[in-house]
Tab-separated table of C-alpha atoms and ligand atoms in Angstrom:
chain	number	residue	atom	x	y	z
F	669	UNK	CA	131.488	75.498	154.682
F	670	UNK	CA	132.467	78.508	152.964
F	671	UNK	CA	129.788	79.814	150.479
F	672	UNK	CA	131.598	79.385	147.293
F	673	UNK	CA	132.583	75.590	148.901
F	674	UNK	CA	128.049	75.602	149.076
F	675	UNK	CA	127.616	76.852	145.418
F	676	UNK	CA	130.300	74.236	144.228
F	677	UNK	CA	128.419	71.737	145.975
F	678	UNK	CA	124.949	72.760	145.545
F	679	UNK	CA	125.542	72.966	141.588
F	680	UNK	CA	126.943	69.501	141.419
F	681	UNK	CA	124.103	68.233	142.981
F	682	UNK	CA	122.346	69.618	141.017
F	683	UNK	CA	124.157	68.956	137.490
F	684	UNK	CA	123.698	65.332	138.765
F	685	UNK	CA	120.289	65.079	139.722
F	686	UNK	CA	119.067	66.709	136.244
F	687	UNK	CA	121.021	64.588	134.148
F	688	UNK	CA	120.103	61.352	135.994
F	689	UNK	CA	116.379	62.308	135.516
F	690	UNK	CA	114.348	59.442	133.524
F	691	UNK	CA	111.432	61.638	132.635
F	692	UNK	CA	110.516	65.104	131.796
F	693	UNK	CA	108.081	65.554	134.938
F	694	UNK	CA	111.044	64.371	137.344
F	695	UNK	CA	113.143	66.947	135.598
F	696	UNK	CA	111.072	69.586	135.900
F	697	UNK	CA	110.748	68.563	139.362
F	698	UNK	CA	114.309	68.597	139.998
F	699	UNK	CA	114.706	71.885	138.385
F	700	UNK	CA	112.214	73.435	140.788
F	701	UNK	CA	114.074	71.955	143.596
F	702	UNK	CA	116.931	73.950	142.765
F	703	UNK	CA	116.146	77.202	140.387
F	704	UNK	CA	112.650	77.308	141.946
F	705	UNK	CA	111.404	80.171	144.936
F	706	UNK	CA	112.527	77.867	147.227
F	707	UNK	CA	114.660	76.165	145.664
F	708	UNK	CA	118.242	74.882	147.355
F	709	UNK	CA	120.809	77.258	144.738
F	710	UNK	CA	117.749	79.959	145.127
F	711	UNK	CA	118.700	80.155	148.931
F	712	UNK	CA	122.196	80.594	148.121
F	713	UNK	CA	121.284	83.628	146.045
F	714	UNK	CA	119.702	84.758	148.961
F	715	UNK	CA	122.950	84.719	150.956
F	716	UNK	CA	124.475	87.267	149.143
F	717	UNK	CA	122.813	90.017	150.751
F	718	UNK	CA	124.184	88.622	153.586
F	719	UNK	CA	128.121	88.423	152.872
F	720	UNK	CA	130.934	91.197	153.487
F	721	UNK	CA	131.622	93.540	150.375
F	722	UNK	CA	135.108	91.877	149.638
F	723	UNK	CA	133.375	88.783	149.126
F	724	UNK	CA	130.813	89.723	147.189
F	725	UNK	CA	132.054	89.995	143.569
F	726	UNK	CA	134.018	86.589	143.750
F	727	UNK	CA	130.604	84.707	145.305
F	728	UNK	CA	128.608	86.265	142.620
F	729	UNK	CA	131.431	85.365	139.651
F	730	UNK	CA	130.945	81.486	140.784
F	731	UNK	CA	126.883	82.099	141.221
F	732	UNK	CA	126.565	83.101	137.722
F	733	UNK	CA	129.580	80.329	136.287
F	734	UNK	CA	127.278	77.899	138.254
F	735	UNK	CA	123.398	78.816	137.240
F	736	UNK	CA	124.819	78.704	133.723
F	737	UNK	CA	126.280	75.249	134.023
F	738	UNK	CA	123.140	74.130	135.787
F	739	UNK	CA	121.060	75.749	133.377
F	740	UNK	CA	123.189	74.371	130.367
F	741	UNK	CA	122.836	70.895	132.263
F	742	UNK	CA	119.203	71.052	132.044
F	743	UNK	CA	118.575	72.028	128.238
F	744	UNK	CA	120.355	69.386	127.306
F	745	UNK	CA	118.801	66.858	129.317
F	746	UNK	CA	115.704	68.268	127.863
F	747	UNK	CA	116.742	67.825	124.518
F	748	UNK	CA	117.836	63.730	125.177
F	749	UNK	CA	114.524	63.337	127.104
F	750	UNK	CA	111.773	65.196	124.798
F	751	UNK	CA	113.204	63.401	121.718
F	752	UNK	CA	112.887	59.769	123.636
F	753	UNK	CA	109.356	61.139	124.736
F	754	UNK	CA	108.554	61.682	120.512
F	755	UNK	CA	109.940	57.939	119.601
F	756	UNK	CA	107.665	54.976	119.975
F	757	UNK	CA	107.881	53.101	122.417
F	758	UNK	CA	109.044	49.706	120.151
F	759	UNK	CA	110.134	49.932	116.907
F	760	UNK	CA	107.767	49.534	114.210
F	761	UNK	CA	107.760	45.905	112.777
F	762	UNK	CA	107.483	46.231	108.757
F	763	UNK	CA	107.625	42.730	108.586
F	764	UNK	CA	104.564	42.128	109.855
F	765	UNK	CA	101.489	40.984	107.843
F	766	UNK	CA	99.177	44.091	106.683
F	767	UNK	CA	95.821	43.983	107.786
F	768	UNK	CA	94.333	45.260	104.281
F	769	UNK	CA	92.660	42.365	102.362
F	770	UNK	CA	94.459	42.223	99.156
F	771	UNK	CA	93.546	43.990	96.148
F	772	UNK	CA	93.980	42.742	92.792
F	773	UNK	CA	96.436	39.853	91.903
F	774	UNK	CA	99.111	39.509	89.486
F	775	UNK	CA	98.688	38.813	85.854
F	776	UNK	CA	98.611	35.301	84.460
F	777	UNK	CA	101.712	35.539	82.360
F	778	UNK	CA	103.438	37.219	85.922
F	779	UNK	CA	102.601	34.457	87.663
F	780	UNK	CA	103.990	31.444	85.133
F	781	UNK	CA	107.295	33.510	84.925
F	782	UNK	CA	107.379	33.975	88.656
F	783	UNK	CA	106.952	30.353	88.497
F	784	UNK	CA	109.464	29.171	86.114
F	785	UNK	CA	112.155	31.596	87.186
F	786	UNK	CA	111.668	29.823	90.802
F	787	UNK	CA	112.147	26.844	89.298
F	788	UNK	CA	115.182	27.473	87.542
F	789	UNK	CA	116.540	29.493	90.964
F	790	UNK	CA	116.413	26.012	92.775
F	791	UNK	CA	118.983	24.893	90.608
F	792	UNK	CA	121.173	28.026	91.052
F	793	UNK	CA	120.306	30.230	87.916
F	794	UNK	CA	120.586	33.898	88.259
F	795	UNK	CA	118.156	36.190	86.347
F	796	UNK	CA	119.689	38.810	84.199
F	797	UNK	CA	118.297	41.579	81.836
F	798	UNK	CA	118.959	43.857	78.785
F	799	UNK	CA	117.724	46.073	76.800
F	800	UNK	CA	114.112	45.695	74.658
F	801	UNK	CA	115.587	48.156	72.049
F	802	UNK	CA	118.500	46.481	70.937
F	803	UNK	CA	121.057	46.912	67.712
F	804	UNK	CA	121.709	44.265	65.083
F	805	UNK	CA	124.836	43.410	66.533
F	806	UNK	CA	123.499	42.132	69.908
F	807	UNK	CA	120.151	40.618	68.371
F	808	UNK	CA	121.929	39.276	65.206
F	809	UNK	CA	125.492	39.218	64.260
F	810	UNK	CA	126.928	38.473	67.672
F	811	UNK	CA	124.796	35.217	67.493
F	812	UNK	CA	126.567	34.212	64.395
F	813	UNK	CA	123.012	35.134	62.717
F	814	UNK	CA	124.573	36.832	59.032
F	815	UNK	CA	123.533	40.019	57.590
F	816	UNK	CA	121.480	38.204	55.045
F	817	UNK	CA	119.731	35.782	57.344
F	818	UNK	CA	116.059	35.736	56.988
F	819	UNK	CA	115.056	36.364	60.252
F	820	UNK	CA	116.213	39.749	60.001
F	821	UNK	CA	113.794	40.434	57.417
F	822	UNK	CA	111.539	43.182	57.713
F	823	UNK	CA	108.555	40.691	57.811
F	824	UNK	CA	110.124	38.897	60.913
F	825	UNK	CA	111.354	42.464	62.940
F	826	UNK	CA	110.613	45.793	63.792
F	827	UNK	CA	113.901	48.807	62.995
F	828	UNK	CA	112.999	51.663	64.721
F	829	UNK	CA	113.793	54.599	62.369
F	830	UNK	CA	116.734	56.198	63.777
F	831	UNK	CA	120.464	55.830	63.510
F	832	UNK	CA	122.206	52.859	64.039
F	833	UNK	CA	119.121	51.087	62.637
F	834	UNK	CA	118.012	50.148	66.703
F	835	UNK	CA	115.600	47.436	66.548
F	836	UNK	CA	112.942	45.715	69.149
F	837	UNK	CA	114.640	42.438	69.852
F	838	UNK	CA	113.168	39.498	68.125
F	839	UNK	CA	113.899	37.205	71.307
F	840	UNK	CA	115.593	37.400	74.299
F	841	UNK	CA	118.920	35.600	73.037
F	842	UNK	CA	120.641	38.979	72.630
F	843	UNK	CA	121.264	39.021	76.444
F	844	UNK	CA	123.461	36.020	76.463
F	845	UNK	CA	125.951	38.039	74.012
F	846	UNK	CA	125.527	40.835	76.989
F	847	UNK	CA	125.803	39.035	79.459
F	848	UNK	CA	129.215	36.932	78.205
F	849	UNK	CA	130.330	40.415	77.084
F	850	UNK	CA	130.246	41.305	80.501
F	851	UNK	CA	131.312	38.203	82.765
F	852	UNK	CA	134.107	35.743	82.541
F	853	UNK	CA	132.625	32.320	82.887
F	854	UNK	CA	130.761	30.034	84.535
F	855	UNK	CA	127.867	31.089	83.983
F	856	UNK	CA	124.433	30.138	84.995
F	857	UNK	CA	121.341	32.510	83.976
F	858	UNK	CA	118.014	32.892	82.770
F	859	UNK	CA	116.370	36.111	81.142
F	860	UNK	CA	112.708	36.729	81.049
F	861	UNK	CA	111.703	39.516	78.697
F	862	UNK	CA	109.166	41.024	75.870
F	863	UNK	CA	110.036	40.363	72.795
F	864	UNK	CA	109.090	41.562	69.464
F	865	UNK	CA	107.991	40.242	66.281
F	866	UNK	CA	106.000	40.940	63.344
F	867	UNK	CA	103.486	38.369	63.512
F	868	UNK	CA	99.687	39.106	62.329
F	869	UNK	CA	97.522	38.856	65.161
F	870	UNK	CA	95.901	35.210	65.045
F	871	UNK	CA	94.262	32.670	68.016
F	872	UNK	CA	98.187	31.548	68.421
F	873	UNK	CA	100.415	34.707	67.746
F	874	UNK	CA	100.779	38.369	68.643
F	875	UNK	CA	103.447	41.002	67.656
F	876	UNK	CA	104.759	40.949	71.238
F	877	UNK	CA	105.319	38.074	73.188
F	878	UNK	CA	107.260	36.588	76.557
F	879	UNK	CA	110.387	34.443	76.686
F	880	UNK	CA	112.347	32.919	79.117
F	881	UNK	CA	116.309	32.393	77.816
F	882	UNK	CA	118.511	30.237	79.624
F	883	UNK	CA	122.186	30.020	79.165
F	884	UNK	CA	124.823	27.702	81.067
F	885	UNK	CA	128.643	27.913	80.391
F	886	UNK	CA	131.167	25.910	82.002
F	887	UNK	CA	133.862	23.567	81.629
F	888	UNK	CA	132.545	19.805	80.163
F	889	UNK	CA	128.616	20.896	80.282
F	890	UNK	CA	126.764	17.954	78.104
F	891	UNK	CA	123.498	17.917	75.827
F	892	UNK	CA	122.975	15.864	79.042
F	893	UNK	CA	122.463	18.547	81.237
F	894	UNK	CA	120.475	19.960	79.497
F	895	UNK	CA	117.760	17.160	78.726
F	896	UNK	CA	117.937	16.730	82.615
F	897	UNK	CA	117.538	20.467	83.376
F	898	UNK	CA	114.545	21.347	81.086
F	899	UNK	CA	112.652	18.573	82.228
F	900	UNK	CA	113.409	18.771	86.011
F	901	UNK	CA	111.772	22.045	85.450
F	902	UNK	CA	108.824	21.554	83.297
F	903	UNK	CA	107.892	18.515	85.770
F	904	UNK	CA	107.886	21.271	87.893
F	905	UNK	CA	105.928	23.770	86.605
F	906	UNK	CA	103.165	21.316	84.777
F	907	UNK	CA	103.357	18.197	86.703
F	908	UNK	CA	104.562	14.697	86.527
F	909	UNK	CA	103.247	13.155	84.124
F	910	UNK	CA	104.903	15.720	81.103
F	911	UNK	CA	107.190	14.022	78.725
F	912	UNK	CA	109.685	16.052	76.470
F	913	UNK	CA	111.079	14.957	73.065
F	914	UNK	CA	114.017	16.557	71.477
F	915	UNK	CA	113.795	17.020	68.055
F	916	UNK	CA	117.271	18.202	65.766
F	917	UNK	CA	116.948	21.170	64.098
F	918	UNK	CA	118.835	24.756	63.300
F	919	UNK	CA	119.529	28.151	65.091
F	920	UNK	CA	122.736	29.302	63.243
F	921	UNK	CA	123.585	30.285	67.772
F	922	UNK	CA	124.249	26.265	68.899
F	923	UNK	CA	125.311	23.181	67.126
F	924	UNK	CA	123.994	20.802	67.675
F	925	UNK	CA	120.764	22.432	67.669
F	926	UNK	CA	117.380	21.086	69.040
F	927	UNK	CA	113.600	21.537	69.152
F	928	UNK	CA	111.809	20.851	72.457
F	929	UNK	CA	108.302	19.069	72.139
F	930	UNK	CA	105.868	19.089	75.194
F	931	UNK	CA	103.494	16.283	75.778
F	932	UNK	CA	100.681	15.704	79.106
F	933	UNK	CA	97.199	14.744	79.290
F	934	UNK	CA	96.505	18.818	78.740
F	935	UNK	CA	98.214	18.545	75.147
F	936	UNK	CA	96.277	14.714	74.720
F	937	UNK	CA	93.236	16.731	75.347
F	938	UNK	CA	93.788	19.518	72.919
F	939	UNK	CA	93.611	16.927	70.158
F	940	UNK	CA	97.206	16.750	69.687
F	941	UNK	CA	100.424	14.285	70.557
F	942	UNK	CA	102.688	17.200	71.039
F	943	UNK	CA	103.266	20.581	70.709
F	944	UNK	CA	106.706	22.476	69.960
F	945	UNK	CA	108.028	24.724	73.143
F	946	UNK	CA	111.421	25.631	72.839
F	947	UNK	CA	115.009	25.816	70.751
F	948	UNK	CA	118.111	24.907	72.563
F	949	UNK	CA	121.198	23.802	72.137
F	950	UNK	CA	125.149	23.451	72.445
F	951	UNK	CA	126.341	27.280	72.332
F	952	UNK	CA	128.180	27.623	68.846
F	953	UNK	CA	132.075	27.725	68.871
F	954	UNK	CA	131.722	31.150	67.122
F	955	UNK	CA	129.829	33.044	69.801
F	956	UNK	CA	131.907	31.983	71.919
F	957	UNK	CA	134.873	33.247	70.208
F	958	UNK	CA	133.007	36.449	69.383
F	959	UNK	CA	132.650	36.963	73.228
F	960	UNK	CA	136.157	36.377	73.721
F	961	UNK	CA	135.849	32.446	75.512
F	962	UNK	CA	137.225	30.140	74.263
F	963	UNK	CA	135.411	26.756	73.021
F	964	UNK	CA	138.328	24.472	73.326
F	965	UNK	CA	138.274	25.175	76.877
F	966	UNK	CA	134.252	26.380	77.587
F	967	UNK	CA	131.147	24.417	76.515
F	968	UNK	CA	127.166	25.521	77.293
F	969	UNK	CA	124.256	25.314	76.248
F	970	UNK	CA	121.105	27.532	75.612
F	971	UNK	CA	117.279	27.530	75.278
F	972	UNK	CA	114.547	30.240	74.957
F	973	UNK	CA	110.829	29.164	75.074
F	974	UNK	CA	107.622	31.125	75.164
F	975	UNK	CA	106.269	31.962	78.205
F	976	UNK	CA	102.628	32.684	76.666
F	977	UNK	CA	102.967	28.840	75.275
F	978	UNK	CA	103.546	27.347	78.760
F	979	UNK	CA	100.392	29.583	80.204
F	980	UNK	CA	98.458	28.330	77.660
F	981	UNK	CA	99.035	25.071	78.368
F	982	UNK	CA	99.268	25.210	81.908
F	983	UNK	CA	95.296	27.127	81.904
F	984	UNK	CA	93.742	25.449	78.855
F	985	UNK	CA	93.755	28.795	76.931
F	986	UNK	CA	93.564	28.487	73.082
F	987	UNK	CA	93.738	32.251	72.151
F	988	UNK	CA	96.877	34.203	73.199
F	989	UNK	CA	95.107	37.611	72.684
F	990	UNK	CA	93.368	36.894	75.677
F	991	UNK	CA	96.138	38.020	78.041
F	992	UNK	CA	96.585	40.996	76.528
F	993	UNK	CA	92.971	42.192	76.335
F	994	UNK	CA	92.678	43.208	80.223
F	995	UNK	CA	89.041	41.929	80.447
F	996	UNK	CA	88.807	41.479	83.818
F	997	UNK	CA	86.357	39.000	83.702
F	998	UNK	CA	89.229	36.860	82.163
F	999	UNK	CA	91.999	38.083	84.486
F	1000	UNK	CA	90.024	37.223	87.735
F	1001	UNK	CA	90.414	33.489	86.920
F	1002	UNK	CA	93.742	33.314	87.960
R	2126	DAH	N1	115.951	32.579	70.025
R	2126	DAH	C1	115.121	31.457	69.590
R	2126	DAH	C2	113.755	31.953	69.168
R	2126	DAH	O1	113.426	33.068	69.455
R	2126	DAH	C3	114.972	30.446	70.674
R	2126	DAH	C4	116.282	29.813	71.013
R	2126	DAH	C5	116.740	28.752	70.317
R	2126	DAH	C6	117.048	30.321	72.021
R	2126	DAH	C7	117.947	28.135	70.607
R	2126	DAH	C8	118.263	29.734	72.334
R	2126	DAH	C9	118.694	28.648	71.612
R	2126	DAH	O2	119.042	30.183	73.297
R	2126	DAH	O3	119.883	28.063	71.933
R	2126	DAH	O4	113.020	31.243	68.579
């Protein structure tokens, strides 16, 4: 075999060893067998002392082309096998359970929304949101409430001083308006969210407050439903053995328009046959029409209760301020 025939086949050997090496040690190893004192393309080096002068400057040409390719074929291997070498060995698991104990817990009124907005999730509800600073349009007028309605008042609601006359929302019904404004129907939602009022601090009321809104819109949708659906989930959330009434009443929104009341032994014990816990009904004609649906073809209806209401029932609390307070000795109960 020639010598350049000995380089070509020396450096291949080479290029394959190093690049089929599993672990840095082996190809460091390898590397020594080759580029090392005695080393198998060291000896050829060697050689060229040994070759005729016309030879010489072709040899060393292919010597130098070849150290460089093995050379090139061992950073790179590096590279692959140092990286590997920095990885863990199996992937970390974040799914796995944390061995801290747990610290704290969530607040009572978290946990009763967590809990109603599961409930309403089993029967395909979707939670939207919107915005706590609203404008009169969304909180009011949209929900065929007029410009001289009372519970625009500044007794009943809080303008911020600005322009536009922004306002905190009053209850959470201003998201249905944002949400239809949005979406073509069906529709199928429910909106926790602060809301805002100016109510004097008492045992039973406090300037801010929690609601839950629900709103359903689809073709044929019946008063029916909506018995069925408020009490499949208050069953839920307080037991068995609650019975609802539904009382007729007015939110200038629905028509007809109804009161929920609440009854269990909780209530029973409290002294009381029942206890008022949310407004519903059949989503006016209007709104819908100020949304651009429209109510010959689309029916729905709509309810927002108090979520501090339901907590205090479902815990026996008689004094709302008690959530808010952040006495830990009362927040550890739950
Ligand atoms: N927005 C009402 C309130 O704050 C509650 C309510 C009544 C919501 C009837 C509704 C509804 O969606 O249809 O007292």
């Amino acid at each position: 075999m020639s010598l350049l025939e000995q380089i070509e086949s020396v450096k291949q050997a080479a290029v394959t060893e190093l690049q089929s090496a599993e672990e840095l040690p082996a190809l460091e190893r390898t590397k020594g067998a080759f580029l090392g004192a005695g080393g198998r393309f060291t000896a050829l080096m060697k050689e060229m002392g040994s070759i005729s002068k016309e030879e010489r400057p072709a040899a060393g040409k292919a010597m130098n082309a070849a150290k460089l390719e093995i050379e090139s074929a061992l950073v790179q291997r590096r590279e692959t096998l140092e990286l590997k070498a920095a990885l863990p060995a199996e992937p970390a698991d974040f799914t796995l359970p944390g061995r801290r104990r747990r610290v704290g817990r969530l607040h009572p009124l978290s946990q009763v929304t967590d809990d109603i907005v599961r409930a309403f999730r089993r029967l395909g509800f979707a939670v939207a949101d919107g915005p706590e600073i609203e404008d009169e349009y969304h909180c009011f007028d949209a929900l065929n409430t007029p410009a001289d309605h009372p519970a625009r008042d500044a007794q009943d609601t809080f303008f911020v001083d600005a322009a536009g006359r922004p306002l905190l929302r009053t209850h959470t019904s201003s998201v249905q308006i944002r949400v239809m404004e949005k979406m073509p129907p069906p529709i199928r939602i429910i909106v926790p969210g602060r809301v805002y009022r100016r109510d004097n601090a008492d045992a039973t009321h406090n300037p801010t407050f929690h609601q839950i809104e629900g709103l359903y819109v689809d073709r044929n949708v019946t008063v029916g439903d909506l018995k069925g659906t408020v009490e499949a989930v208050f069953r839920d959330l307080l037991g068995s053995d609650v019975r609802l009434r539904f009382r007729p009443h007015y939110f200038s929104y629905t028509e007809p328009s109804l009161e929920i009341d609440f009854t269990n032994a909780l209530v029973k014990k409290l002294g009381k046959d029942w206890l008022e816990i949310a407004g519903c009904g059949m989503v006016h004609p209007k709104v819908f029409e100020t949304v651009g649906y429209d109510p010959e073809v689309w029916s729905g209806w709509a309810f927002g209760f108090g979520i501090e209401r339901i907590a205090m029932l479902r815990y026996g609390i008689t004094d709302i301020r008690l959530f808010y307070e952040n006495d830990v000795r009362f927040l550890r109960q739950f």
